XYZ file of C-alpha atoms in Angstrom:
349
model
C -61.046 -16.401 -32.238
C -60.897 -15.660 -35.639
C -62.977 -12.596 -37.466
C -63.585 -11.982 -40.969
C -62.697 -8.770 -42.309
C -65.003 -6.509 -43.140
C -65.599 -3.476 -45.864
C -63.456 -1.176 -44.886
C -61.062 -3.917 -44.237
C -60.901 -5.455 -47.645
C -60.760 -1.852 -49.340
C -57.973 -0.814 -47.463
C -55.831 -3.733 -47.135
C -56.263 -4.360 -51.192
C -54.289 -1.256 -51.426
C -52.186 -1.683 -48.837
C -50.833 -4.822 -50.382
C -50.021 -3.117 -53.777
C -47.960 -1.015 -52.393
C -45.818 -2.859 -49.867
C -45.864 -5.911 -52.041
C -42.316 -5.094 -53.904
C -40.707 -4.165 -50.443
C -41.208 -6.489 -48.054
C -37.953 -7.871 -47.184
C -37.433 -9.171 -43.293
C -41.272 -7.943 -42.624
C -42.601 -10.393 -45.077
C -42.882 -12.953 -42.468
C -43.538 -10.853 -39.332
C -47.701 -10.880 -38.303
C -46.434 -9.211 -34.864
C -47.156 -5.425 -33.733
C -43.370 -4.144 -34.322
C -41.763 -2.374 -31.065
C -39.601 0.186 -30.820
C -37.195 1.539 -28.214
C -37.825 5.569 -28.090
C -34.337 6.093 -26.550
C -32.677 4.796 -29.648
C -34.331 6.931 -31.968
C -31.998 9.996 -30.372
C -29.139 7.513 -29.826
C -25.376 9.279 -30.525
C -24.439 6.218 -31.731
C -25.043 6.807 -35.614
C -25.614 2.941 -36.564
C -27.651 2.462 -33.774
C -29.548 5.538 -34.380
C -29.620 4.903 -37.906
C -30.759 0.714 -36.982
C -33.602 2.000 -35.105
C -34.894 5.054 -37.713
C -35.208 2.112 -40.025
C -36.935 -0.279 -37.760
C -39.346 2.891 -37.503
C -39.775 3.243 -41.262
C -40.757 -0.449 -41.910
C -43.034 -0.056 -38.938
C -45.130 2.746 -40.365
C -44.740 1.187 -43.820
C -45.946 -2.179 -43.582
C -47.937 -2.058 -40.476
C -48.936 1.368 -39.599
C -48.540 0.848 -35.928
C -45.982 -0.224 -32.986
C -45.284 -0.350 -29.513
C -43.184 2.803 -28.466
C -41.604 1.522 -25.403
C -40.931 4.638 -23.518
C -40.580 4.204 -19.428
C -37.088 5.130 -17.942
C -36.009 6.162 -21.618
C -32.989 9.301 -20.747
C -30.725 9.868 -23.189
C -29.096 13.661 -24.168
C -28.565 14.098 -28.010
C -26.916 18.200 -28.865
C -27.702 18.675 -25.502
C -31.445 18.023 -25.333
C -32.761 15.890 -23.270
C -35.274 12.892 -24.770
C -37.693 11.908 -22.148
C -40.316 9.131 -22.135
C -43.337 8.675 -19.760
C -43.003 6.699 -16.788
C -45.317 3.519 -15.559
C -46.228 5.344 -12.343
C -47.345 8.245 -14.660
C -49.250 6.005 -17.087
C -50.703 4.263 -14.206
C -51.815 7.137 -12.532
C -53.879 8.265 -15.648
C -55.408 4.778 -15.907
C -56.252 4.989 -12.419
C -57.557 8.990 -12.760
C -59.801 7.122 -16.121
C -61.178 4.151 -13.245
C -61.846 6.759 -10.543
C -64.080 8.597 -12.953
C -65.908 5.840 -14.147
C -66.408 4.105 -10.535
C -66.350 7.747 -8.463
C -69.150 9.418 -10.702
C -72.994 8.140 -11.381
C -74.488 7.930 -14.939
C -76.357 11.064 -14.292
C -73.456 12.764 -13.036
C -71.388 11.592 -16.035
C -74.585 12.562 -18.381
C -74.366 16.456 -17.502
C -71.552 16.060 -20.660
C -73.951 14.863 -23.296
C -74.032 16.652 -26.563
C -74.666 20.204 -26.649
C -73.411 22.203 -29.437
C -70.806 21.828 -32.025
C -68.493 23.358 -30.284
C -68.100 20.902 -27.017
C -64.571 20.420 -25.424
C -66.426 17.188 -23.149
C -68.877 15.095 -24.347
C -70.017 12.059 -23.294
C -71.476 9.068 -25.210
C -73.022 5.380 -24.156
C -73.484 2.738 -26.552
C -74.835 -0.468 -25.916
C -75.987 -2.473 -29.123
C -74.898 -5.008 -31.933
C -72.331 -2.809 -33.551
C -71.054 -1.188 -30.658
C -71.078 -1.610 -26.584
C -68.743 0.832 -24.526
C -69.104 4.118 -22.413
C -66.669 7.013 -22.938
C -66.201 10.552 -22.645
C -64.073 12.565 -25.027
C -61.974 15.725 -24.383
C -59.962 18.133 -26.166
C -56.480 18.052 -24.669
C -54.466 20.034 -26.644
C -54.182 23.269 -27.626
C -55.810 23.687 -24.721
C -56.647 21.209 -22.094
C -60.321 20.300 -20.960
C -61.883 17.847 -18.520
C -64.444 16.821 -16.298
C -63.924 18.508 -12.666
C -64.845 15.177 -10.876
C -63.379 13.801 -9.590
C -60.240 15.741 -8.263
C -57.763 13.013 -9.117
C -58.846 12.192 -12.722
C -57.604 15.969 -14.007
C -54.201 15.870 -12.612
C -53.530 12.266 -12.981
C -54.545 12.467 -17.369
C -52.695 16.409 -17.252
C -49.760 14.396 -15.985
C -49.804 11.509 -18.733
C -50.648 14.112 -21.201
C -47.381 16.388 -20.506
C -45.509 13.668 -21.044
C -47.032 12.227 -24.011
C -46.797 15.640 -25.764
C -43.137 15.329 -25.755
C -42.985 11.650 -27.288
C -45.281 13.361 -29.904
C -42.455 15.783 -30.525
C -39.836 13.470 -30.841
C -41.889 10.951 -32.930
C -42.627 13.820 -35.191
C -38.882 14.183 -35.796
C -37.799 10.623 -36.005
C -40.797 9.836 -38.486
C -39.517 12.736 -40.759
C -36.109 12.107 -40.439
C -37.941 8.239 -41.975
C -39.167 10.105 -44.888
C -35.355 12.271 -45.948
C -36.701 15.364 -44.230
C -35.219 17.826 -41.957
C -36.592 16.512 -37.864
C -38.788 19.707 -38.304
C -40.948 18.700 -41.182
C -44.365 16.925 -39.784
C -44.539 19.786 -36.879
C -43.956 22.626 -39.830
C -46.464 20.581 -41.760
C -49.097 19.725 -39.605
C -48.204 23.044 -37.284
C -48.513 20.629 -34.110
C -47.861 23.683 -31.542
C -51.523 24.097 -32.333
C -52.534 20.465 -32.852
C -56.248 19.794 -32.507
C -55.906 16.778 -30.300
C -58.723 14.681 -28.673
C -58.658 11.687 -25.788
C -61.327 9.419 -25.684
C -61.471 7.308 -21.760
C -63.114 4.278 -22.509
C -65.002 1.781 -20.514
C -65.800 -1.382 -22.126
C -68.055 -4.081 -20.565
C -67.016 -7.422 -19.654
C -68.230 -9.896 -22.557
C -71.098 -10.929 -20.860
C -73.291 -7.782 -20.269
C -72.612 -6.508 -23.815
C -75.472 -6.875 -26.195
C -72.982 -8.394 -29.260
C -69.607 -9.546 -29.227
C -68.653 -5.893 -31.016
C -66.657 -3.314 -28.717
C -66.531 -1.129 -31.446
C -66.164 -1.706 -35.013
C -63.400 -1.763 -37.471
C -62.474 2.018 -38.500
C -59.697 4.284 -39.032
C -58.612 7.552 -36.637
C -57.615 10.750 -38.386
C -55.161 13.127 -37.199
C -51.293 12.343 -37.400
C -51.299 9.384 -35.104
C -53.286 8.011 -32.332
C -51.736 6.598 -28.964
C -53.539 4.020 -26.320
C -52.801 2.902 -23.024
C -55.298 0.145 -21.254
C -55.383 -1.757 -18.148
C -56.228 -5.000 -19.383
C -54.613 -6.239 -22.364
C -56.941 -8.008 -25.507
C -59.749 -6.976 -27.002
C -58.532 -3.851 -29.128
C -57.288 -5.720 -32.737
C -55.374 -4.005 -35.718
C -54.993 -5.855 -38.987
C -51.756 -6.417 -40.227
C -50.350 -6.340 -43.729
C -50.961 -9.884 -44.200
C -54.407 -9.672 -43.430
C -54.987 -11.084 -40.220
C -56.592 -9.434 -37.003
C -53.594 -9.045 -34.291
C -54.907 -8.680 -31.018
C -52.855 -5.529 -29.419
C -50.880 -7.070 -25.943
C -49.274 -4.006 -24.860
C -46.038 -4.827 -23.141
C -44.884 -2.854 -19.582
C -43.230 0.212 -20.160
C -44.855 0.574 -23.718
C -47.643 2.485 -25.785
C -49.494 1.280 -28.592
C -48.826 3.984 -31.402
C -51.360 3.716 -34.953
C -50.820 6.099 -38.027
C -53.605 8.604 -38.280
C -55.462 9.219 -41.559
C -54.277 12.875 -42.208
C -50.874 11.582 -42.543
C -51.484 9.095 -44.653
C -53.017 12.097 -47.243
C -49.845 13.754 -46.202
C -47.492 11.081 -47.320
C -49.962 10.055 -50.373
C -50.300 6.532 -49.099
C -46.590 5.928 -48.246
C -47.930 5.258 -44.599
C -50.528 4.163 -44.548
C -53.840 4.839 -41.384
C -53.808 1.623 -39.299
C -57.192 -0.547 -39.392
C -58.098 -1.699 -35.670
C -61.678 -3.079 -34.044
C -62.407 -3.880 -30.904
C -63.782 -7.283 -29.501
C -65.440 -8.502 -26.566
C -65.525 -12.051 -27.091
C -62.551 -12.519 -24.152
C -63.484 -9.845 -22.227
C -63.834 -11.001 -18.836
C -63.665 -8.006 -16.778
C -64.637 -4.863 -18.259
C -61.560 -2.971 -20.027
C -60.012 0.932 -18.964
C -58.310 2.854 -22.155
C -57.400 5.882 -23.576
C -56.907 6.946 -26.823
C -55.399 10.117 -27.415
C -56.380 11.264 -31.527
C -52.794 13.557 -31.854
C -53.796 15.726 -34.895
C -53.125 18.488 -37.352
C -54.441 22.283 -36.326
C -57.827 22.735 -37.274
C -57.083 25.432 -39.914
C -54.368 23.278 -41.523
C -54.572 22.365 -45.247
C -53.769 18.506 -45.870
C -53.234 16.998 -49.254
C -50.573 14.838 -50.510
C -47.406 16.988 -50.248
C -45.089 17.955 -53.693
C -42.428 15.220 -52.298
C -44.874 12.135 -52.562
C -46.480 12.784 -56.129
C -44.763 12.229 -59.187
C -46.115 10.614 -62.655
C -45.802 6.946 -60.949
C -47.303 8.513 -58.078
C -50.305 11.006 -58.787
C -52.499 12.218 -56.072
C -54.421 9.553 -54.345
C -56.420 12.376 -51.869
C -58.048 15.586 -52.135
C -57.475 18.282 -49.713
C -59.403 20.190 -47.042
C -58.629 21.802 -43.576
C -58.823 19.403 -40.646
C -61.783 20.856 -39.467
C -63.535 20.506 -42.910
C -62.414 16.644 -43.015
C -63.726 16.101 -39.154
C -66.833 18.112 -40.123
C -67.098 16.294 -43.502
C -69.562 13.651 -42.772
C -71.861 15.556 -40.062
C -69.630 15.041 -37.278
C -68.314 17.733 -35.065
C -64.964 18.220 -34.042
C -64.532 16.538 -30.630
C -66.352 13.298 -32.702
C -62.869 12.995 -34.330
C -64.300 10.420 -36.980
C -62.271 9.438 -40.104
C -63.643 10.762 -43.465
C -60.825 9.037 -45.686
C -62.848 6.874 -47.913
C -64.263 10.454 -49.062
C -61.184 11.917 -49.164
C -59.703 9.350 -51.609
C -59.641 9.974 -55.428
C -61.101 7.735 -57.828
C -59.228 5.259 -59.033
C -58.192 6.217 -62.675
C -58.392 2.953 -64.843
């Protein structure tokens, strides 16, 4: 089913189109989430190393997002060795996300409701016409929070998560080595050791005991880049650079990857923060995921870097900590909400 865009939506893909528009090339006709094979980014092989970093760049370019496909990915580069994530280990924290959900009673789950600023859990349930799911949120990394119940939810996401932390790495590197950098240059930047990163578990309701056809509505994530696994495909929807709502299909052995706000500042609009919604409409049975919101420090400065403004080019953000822009609209930090419509500078005419 088709769905107009929205606001946010028109704003952002306006701009978006400017600046692709003159390098298109093979994407031009593509209105298909991009995938791409971690292994190869670390290939020896230099063309098909080389093949793949640019398969990457177009990706983050013109769409903002792609499937990382990452199961039974081994290959040693100067001696280190690249690892993925396995299925069993992504199905085991989808399975840990159901068990907490099914295992646990509202009041149970309730005991994580807001209560101060400075939560590490909190829980939230929605149920209206702009937005029906339940979910709880916790800080993973630099430290790594959860709910105790039940036994098998901990382990299962601290599993998932140790794995994922090391694609984060090695996306860091390939997506600098994109941009002419030296592999170190987004963890320098963004001082990842100390990232400030945040996993929502979601449960969304099957279609027909949500009050409106809206999972949740069209937004941006801040942070460097968000990753999602699910247990049944549809409903989440990005919007590609020709304008059209995709619905995200994530293959086996894959992870749906989205640029994060903060690095679009970073790169002053040369990737660009991917637009995505979620629908109910086809949801039949109600819908597992996580989202895992991999971001900057919380005392890290982001503005466009030196490298990314010149007189063609001027500064299209202003800058502030990471905890300033999560805190900028009256959020807290664990709310992880995107403040980059405030964050942009007026348009000089």
């Amino acid at each position: 089913m088709a769905h107009s865009v929205g606001m946010l939506g028109q704003q952002c893909f306006d701009l978006k189109n400017k600046a692709i528009a003159h390098d298109l090339h093979d994407y031009s006709s593509m209105d298909e989430i991009p995938t791409i094979d971690y292994s190869l980014l670390f290939f020896k092989d230099h063309n098909e190393r080389a093949n793949s970093l640019e398969h990457l760049r177009k990706a983050c370019q013109y769409f903002g997002c792609f499937y990382v496909r990452t199961s039974n990915t081994h290959t040693y580069t100067h001696q280190l060795l690249i690892n993925g994530v396995e299925e069993r280990v992504v199905e085991g924290a989808l399975k840990g996300i159901s068990d907490f959900f099914e295992l646990t009673n509202q009041e149970e789950r309730s005991e994580y409701l807001k209560k101060n600023s400075m939560d590490r859990i909190r829980w939230y349930l929605r149920s209206d016409a702009g937005e029906n799911r339940e979910n709880v949120k916790i800080v993973t990394h630099p430290e790594y929070h959860c709910p105790s119940k039940p036994d098998s939810c901990k382990d299962a996401i601290g599993k998932y998560l140790k794995g994922m932390h090391e694609v984060e790495q090695g996306l860091a590197k390939a997506i600098s080595t994109t941009l002419g950098y030296e592999e170190t240059y987004i963890e320098k930047e963004f001082k990842l050791e100390a990232g400030f990163d945040v996993a929502t578990l979601n449960l969304y309701p099957p279609s027909l005991q949500s009050k409106g056809s809206t999972g949740l509505a069209e937004h941006t994530d801040p942070g460097f880049f968000v990753s999602l696994i699910q247990y049944v495909n549809g409903g989440l929807q990005v919007l590609s650079h020709k304008g059209n709502w995709i619905t995200v299909n994530i293959p086996r052995n894959t992870i749906f990857v989205g640029i994060g706000d903060h690095f679009e500042i970073l790169t002053n609009g040369k990737y660009k923060s991917h637009i995505h919604q979620v629908i109910l409409d086809n949801n039949e049975v109600k819908r597992i995921s996580m989202a895992i919101l991999h971001g900057p420090s919380l005392d890290t400065f982001v503005a466009p870097a030196p490298g990314f403004i010149d007189d063609s080019h001027p500064p299209s953000y202003r800058g502030m900590t990471y905890k300033e822009s999560l805190e900028l609209n009256g959020f807290d930090e664990i709310d992880v909400q995107s403040s980059l419509i405030q964050l942009q500078m007026p348009l000089s005419l």
